Short mmCIF file of C-alpha atoms in Angstrom, two decimals:
data_model
loop_
_atom_site.label_atom_id
_atom_site.label_comp_id
_atom_site.label_asym_id
_atom_site.label_seq_id
_atom_site.Cartn_x
_atom_site.Cartn_y
_atom_site.Cartn_z
CA MET G 234 81.30 98.38 83.43
CA CYS G 235 78.48 99.91 85.40
CA ARG G 236 75.68 98.05 87.02
CA PRO G 237 75.35 94.30 86.45
CA ARG G 238 72.15 93.08 84.92
CA PRO G 239 69.65 91.53 87.34
CA GLY G 240 69.74 87.76 87.49
CA GLN G 241 66.77 85.47 86.99
CA SER G 242 64.83 84.49 90.08
CA ALA G 243 64.14 80.88 89.13
CA VAL G 244 66.07 78.27 91.09
CA THR G 245 68.87 76.85 88.95
CA GLY G 246 71.85 74.57 89.35
CA THR G 247 73.94 77.69 89.87
CA ASP G 248 71.61 78.74 92.69
CA ARG G 249 72.01 75.37 94.37
CA ALA G 250 75.80 75.58 94.02
CA ARG G 251 75.72 79.08 95.44
CA ALA G 252 73.73 77.90 98.44
CA SER G 253 76.73 75.80 99.45
CA ASP G 254 79.38 78.25 98.19
CA PRO G 255 77.93 81.80 98.02
CA GLU G 256 81.24 83.35 96.97
CA ARG G 257 81.85 81.08 93.99
CA GLY G 258 78.21 81.11 92.95
CA THR G 259 78.15 84.90 92.78
CA LEU G 260 81.44 85.24 90.90
CA ASP G 261 80.34 82.61 88.38
CA LYS G 262 77.57 84.98 87.29
CA ALA G 263 80.21 87.14 85.59
CA ALA G 264 80.05 84.91 82.51
CA GLY G 265 76.42 85.86 81.93
CA GLU G 266 76.79 89.63 82.20
CA ASN G 267 76.23 91.94 79.26
CA PHE G 268 79.70 93.47 79.62
CA PRO G 269 83.21 92.04 80.09
CA VAL G 270 83.90 91.94 83.81
CA ALA G 271 87.61 91.07 83.80
CA PRO G 272 88.65 89.92 80.30
CA PHE G 273 91.69 87.73 79.78
CA PHE G 274 93.78 90.42 78.08
CA LEU G 275 94.00 92.56 81.22
CA PRO G 276 96.92 92.22 83.65
CA ARG G 277 96.32 89.49 86.22
CA ALA G 278 96.33 91.93 89.15
CA TRP G 279 93.67 94.07 87.48
CA ARG G 280 91.54 91.02 86.76
CA ALA G 281 91.65 89.89 90.38
CA ASP G 282 90.71 93.32 91.69
CA LEU G 283 87.94 93.85 89.12
CA MET G 284 86.46 90.47 90.02
CA ALA G 285 86.50 91.47 93.68
CA VAL G 286 84.63 94.68 92.81
CA TYR G 287 82.24 92.68 90.62
CA GLY G 288 81.49 90.28 93.46
CA PHE G 289 80.43 93.19 95.65
CA ALA G 290 78.30 94.81 92.93
CA ARG G 291 76.65 91.53 91.93
CA LEU G 292 75.80 90.56 95.49
CA VAL G 293 74.35 93.94 96.46
CA ASP G 294 72.15 93.84 93.35
CA ASP G 295 71.04 90.29 94.14
CA ILE G 296 70.08 91.42 97.64
CA GLY G 297 68.15 94.38 96.27
CA ASP G 298 66.38 92.30 93.60
CA GLY G 299 65.57 89.37 95.90
CA ASP G 300 67.72 87.08 93.76
CA LEU G 301 69.80 85.46 96.50
CA ALA G 302 70.15 81.70 96.31
CA PRO G 303 67.67 79.73 98.42
CA GLY G 304 68.75 78.44 101.78
CA GLY G 305 69.70 81.72 103.45
CA ALA G 306 73.48 81.25 103.31
CA ASP G 307 74.12 84.93 102.58
CA ALA G 308 71.88 86.01 105.46
CA ARG G 309 73.70 83.70 107.88
CA LEU G 310 77.05 85.05 106.75
CA LEU G 311 75.84 88.60 107.36
CA GLY G 312 74.42 87.77 110.79
CA VAL G 313 70.76 88.18 109.75
CA SER G 314 68.23 85.90 111.42
CA PRO G 315 66.17 83.48 109.28
CA GLU G 316 63.05 85.46 110.21
CA GLU G 317 64.49 88.61 108.61
CA ALA G 318 66.37 87.01 105.71
CA ASP G 319 63.64 87.98 103.22
CA ASP G 320 63.61 91.61 104.34
CA ARG G 321 65.75 93.32 101.71
CA LEU G 322 66.25 96.50 103.71
CA VAL G 323 67.48 94.53 106.70
CA MET G 324 69.83 92.58 104.45
CA LEU G 325 71.14 95.78 102.86
CA ASP G 326 71.73 97.29 106.30
CA ALA G 327 73.68 94.18 107.34
CA PHE G 328 75.65 94.26 104.10
CA GLU G 329 76.52 97.92 104.65
CA ALA G 330 77.69 97.10 108.18
CA ASP G 331 79.92 94.35 106.77
CA LEU G 332 81.27 96.80 104.18
CA GLY G 333 82.31 99.00 107.10
CA ARG G 334 84.37 96.09 108.41
CA VAL G 335 86.22 95.97 105.07
CA PHE G 336 87.72 99.33 106.03
CA THR G 337 87.99 98.92 109.78
CA GLY G 338 88.19 95.25 110.72
CA GLU G 339 87.38 91.74 109.53
CA PRO G 340 84.31 91.34 107.27
CA ARG G 341 82.05 88.32 107.64
CA HIS G 342 81.00 87.64 104.05
CA PRO G 343 83.64 85.90 101.88
CA LEU G 344 83.00 88.30 98.98
CA LEU G 345 83.82 91.22 101.25
CA ARG G 346 86.87 89.41 102.59
CA ARG G 347 87.94 89.05 98.95
CA LEU G 348 87.35 92.77 98.43
CA GLN G 349 89.42 93.89 101.43
CA PRO G 350 92.89 93.37 99.84
CA THR G 351 91.70 95.22 96.71
CA VAL G 352 90.49 98.16 98.81
CA ARG G 353 93.84 98.35 100.57
CA ARG G 354 95.98 97.79 97.48
CA ARG G 355 94.14 100.38 95.38
CA ALA G 356 93.36 102.79 98.24
CA LEU G 357 89.64 102.66 97.40
CA SER G 358 87.24 104.85 99.37
CA PRO G 359 83.89 103.68 100.78
CA GLU G 360 81.83 106.15 98.72
CA PRO G 361 81.34 104.18 95.47
CA PHE G 362 80.39 101.04 97.40
CA LEU G 363 77.98 102.98 99.59
CA GLY G 364 76.41 104.46 96.44
CA LEU G 365 75.62 101.00 95.10
CA ILE G 366 74.02 100.02 98.40
CA ALA G 367 72.02 103.26 98.42
CA ALA G 368 70.76 102.55 94.90
CA ASN G 369 69.45 99.15 95.96
CA ARG G 370 67.91 100.62 99.09
CA GLN G 371 66.20 103.19 96.85
CA ASP G 372 64.85 100.36 94.69
CA GLN G 373 62.90 99.13 97.72
CA LEU G 374 61.34 102.54 98.30
CA VAL G 375 61.05 104.18 94.86
CA THR G 376 59.54 102.32 91.91
CA ARG G 377 58.71 105.22 89.59
CA TYR G 378 60.70 108.28 88.43
CA GLU G 379 58.91 111.50 87.62
CA THR G 380 61.53 113.22 85.44
CA TYR G 381 64.64 112.42 83.45
CA ASP G 382 66.69 114.34 86.01
CA ASP G 383 65.30 112.07 88.73
CA LEU G 384 66.46 109.07 86.71
CA LEU G 385 69.92 110.60 86.27
CA ALA G 386 70.18 111.04 90.03
CA TYR G 387 69.37 107.35 90.45
CA CYS G 388 72.04 106.40 87.88
CA GLU G 389 74.53 108.47 89.87
CA LEU G 390 74.07 105.86 92.60
CA SER G 391 73.30 102.71 90.63
CA ALA G 392 75.76 102.88 87.72
CA ASN G 393 78.38 105.59 87.94
CA PRO G 394 80.20 104.19 91.00
CA VAL G 395 81.23 101.07 89.08
CA GLY G 396 82.94 103.09 86.36
CA ARG G 397 84.72 105.12 89.00
CA LEU G 398 85.91 101.92 90.65
CA VAL G 399 87.28 100.64 87.31
CA LEU G 400 89.30 103.84 86.94
CA ALA G 401 90.52 103.62 90.54
CA VAL G 402 91.54 99.96 90.24
CA THR G 403 93.50 100.69 87.04
CA GLY G 404 95.13 103.80 88.52
CA THR G 405 93.77 106.08 85.80
CA SER G 406 91.26 108.21 87.68
CA THR G 407 91.23 111.96 87.02
CA PRO G 408 88.32 114.42 87.40
CA GLU G 409 87.85 114.59 83.62
CA ARG G 410 87.94 110.82 83.20
CA VAL G 411 85.42 110.44 86.01
CA ARG G 412 83.10 112.87 84.22
CA LEU G 413 83.38 110.95 80.96
CA SER G 414 82.99 107.62 82.73
CA ASP G 415 79.82 108.85 84.42
CA ALA G 416 78.32 109.70 81.03
CA ILE G 417 79.10 106.22 79.71
CA CYS G 418 77.79 104.45 82.80
CA THR G 419 74.57 106.44 82.88
CA ALA G 420 74.06 105.69 79.20
CA LEU G 421 74.58 101.97 79.74
CA GLN G 422 72.14 102.01 82.65
CA ILE G 423 69.49 103.72 80.50
CA VAL G 424 70.05 101.16 77.74
CA GLU G 425 69.57 98.32 80.24
CA HIS G 426 66.37 99.94 81.46
CA LEU G 427 65.10 100.03 77.87
CA GLN G 428 66.04 96.41 77.28
CA ASP G 429 64.42 95.31 80.54
CA VAL G 430 61.11 97.19 80.52
CA THR G 431 59.12 93.97 80.78
CA GLU G 432 61.36 92.39 83.42
CA ASP G 433 61.39 95.56 85.51
CA LEU G 434 57.61 95.85 85.29
CA GLY G 435 57.41 92.33 86.68
CA ARG G 436 59.25 93.70 89.73
CA ASP G 437 56.80 96.64 89.85
CA ARG G 438 59.51 99.04 88.72
CA ILE G 439 59.37 101.51 85.83
CA TYR G 440 62.51 103.40 84.89
CA LEU G 441 60.91 105.35 82.04
CA PRO G 442 60.36 108.90 83.37
CA ALA G 443 56.69 109.59 84.02
CA ALA G 444 56.96 113.03 82.39
CA ASP G 445 58.23 111.42 79.19
CA MET G 446 55.51 108.77 79.31
CA LYS G 447 52.95 111.54 79.57
CA ARG G 448 54.57 113.42 76.68
CA PHE G 449 54.23 110.35 74.43
CA HIS G 450 50.78 109.40 75.77
CA VAL G 451 52.01 106.12 77.24
CA GLN G 452 50.14 104.54 80.13
CA GLU G 453 51.58 101.90 82.44
CA ALA G 454 49.14 99.39 80.97
CA ASP G 455 50.76 99.95 77.55
CA LEU G 456 53.99 98.48 78.94
CA ALA G 457 52.28 95.25 79.97
CA THR G 458 51.31 94.18 76.47
CA GLY G 459 53.22 91.61 74.45
CA THR G 460 54.03 94.06 71.66
CA ALA G 461 54.70 97.78 71.83
CA GLY G 462 52.35 100.18 70.14
CA ALA G 463 53.43 103.29 68.26
CA SER G 464 53.46 105.50 71.36
CA VAL G 465 55.67 103.12 73.35
CA ARG G 466 58.05 102.76 70.41
CA ALA G 467 58.32 106.53 70.08
CA LEU G 468 59.06 106.79 73.81
CA VAL G 469 61.75 104.10 73.65
CA ALA G 470 63.32 105.80 70.63
CA TYR G 471 63.38 109.09 72.55
CA GLU G 472 65.12 107.53 75.57
CA ALA G 473 67.52 105.62 73.32
CA GLU G 474 68.60 108.91 71.78
CA HIS G 475 69.36 110.23 75.27
CA ALA G 476 71.59 107.21 75.82
CA ARG G 477 73.28 107.58 72.44
CA CYS G 478 74.15 111.20 73.15
CA LEU G 479 75.58 110.29 76.56
CA LEU G 480 77.72 107.54 75.02
CA ASN G 481 79.06 110.01 72.47
CA GLU G 482 79.75 112.48 75.26
CA GLY G 483 81.71 109.89 77.23
CA ALA G 484 83.48 108.20 74.30
CA PRO G 485 86.61 110.44 74.50
CA LEU G 486 87.44 108.48 77.66
CA VAL G 487 88.65 105.67 75.37
CA GLY G 488 91.17 107.94 73.67
CA SER G 489 92.46 109.26 76.97
CA VAL G 490 93.98 105.91 78.01
CA HIS G 491 96.32 103.44 76.35
CA GLY G 492 97.04 99.77 75.97
CA ARG G 493 94.74 97.07 77.26
CA LEU G 494 92.60 99.48 79.26
CA LYS G 495 91.77 101.24 75.99
CA LEU G 496 90.41 97.93 74.64
CA LEU G 497 88.34 97.35 77.76
CA LEU G 498 86.76 100.81 77.72
CA ALA G 499 86.14 100.61 73.97
CA GLY G 500 84.25 97.39 74.64
CA PHE G 501 81.95 99.15 77.11
CA VAL G 502 81.14 101.97 74.71
CA ALA G 503 80.77 99.58 71.78
CA GLY G 504 78.43 97.36 73.78
CA GLY G 505 76.16 100.29 74.52
CA ARG G 506 76.15 101.50 70.94
CA ALA G 507 75.50 98.01 69.58
CA ALA G 508 72.63 97.53 72.03
CA ILE G 509 71.04 100.80 70.87
CA ARG G 510 71.37 99.65 67.25
CA ALA G 511 69.72 96.35 68.19
CA ILE G 512 66.84 98.23 69.83
CA ALA G 513 66.47 100.34 66.68
CA ALA G 514 66.60 97.20 64.49
CA ALA G 515 63.68 95.83 66.55
CA GLU G 516 61.83 99.04 65.65
CA TYR G 517 62.00 100.02 69.32
CA ASP G 518 59.70 97.19 70.39
CA VAL G 519 61.43 96.04 73.58
CA LEU G 520 58.38 94.43 75.19
CA PRO G 521 58.84 90.88 73.82
CA GLY G 522 62.32 90.78 75.39
CA PRO G 523 65.69 92.51 75.30
CA PRO G 524 66.95 93.12 71.74
CA LYS G 525 70.52 91.82 71.66
CA PRO G 526 73.30 92.79 69.22
CA GLY G 527 75.25 90.13 67.38
CA LYS G 528 78.99 89.63 67.77
CA LEU G 529 79.70 91.14 64.34
CA GLN G 530 77.86 94.33 65.29
CA LEU G 531 79.81 94.49 68.54
CA LEU G 532 83.11 94.14 66.67
CA ARG G 533 82.12 96.85 64.20
CA GLU G 534 81.19 99.24 66.98
CA ALA G 535 84.41 98.47 68.82
CA GLY G 536 86.39 99.33 65.70
CA VAL G 537 84.51 102.60 65.27
CA THR G 538 85.06 103.47 68.93
CA LEU G 539 88.79 102.67 68.85
CA ARG G 540 89.20 104.87 65.79
CA GLY G 541 87.44 107.72 67.59
CA GLU G 542 84.60 107.81 65.10
CA GLY G 543 80.86 107.83 65.66
#
């Protein structure tokens, strides 16, 4: 649920496969995500539609992060010239134009052709998809966030649309569930930002609010060290508490649904809670790399979430 994690930029065997088959190469990335994209226990129709939504979200993030496979296959599919294939804003504009064809004609990119039946079957609106494109366009123009509210506004574009799409695909969307889903998705996005401080800094992006950095006497240079000092740890703990409170706020979403969807949503909440515990277990030192929870911790958190505790 919520925004996929950025992929690695190094050329891999998967990248080479994607160069010849962009659709399959993108969908294969689902196995490496930090959340279940379309687990086996869901109905087949849901799985197909969630994978179609994932393909869109993964590709738009890869465009925004400059993580497309070498060779320019995606640019060619979108009608972008080789000279402009490395211009992320041009690519995002072309992708948005192809999204429009999902709703009004025949899209060019195979991932958007895959999405078109899902859009029609589930009566999905363009807004969540446009939000994800807008978030990636913002990533090209905004690399720092002054306040926590500014970061929340970014999460409204970058994370919350995916949760809304999950509810729409499963036919369970209501205003209250959307509100709860937004809290969960924003929390998960904040947790990913905490896990990826070093990776994001390598992209010249900082998602820790500048006002909070100032409050804890953290300079940008402090984020570029191999190990976090006391001020950085205190800042990370502060932001992790924000995320924990948002997860608790959104957790009643799990109890509002039934059956296999309940398991899926519990997994999202449990994953966020387990990640926060892993960050705490690392004493809030996220600079050496993302602290990851073990499977046992994930299962424990899932049990707590399903019981409505925590």
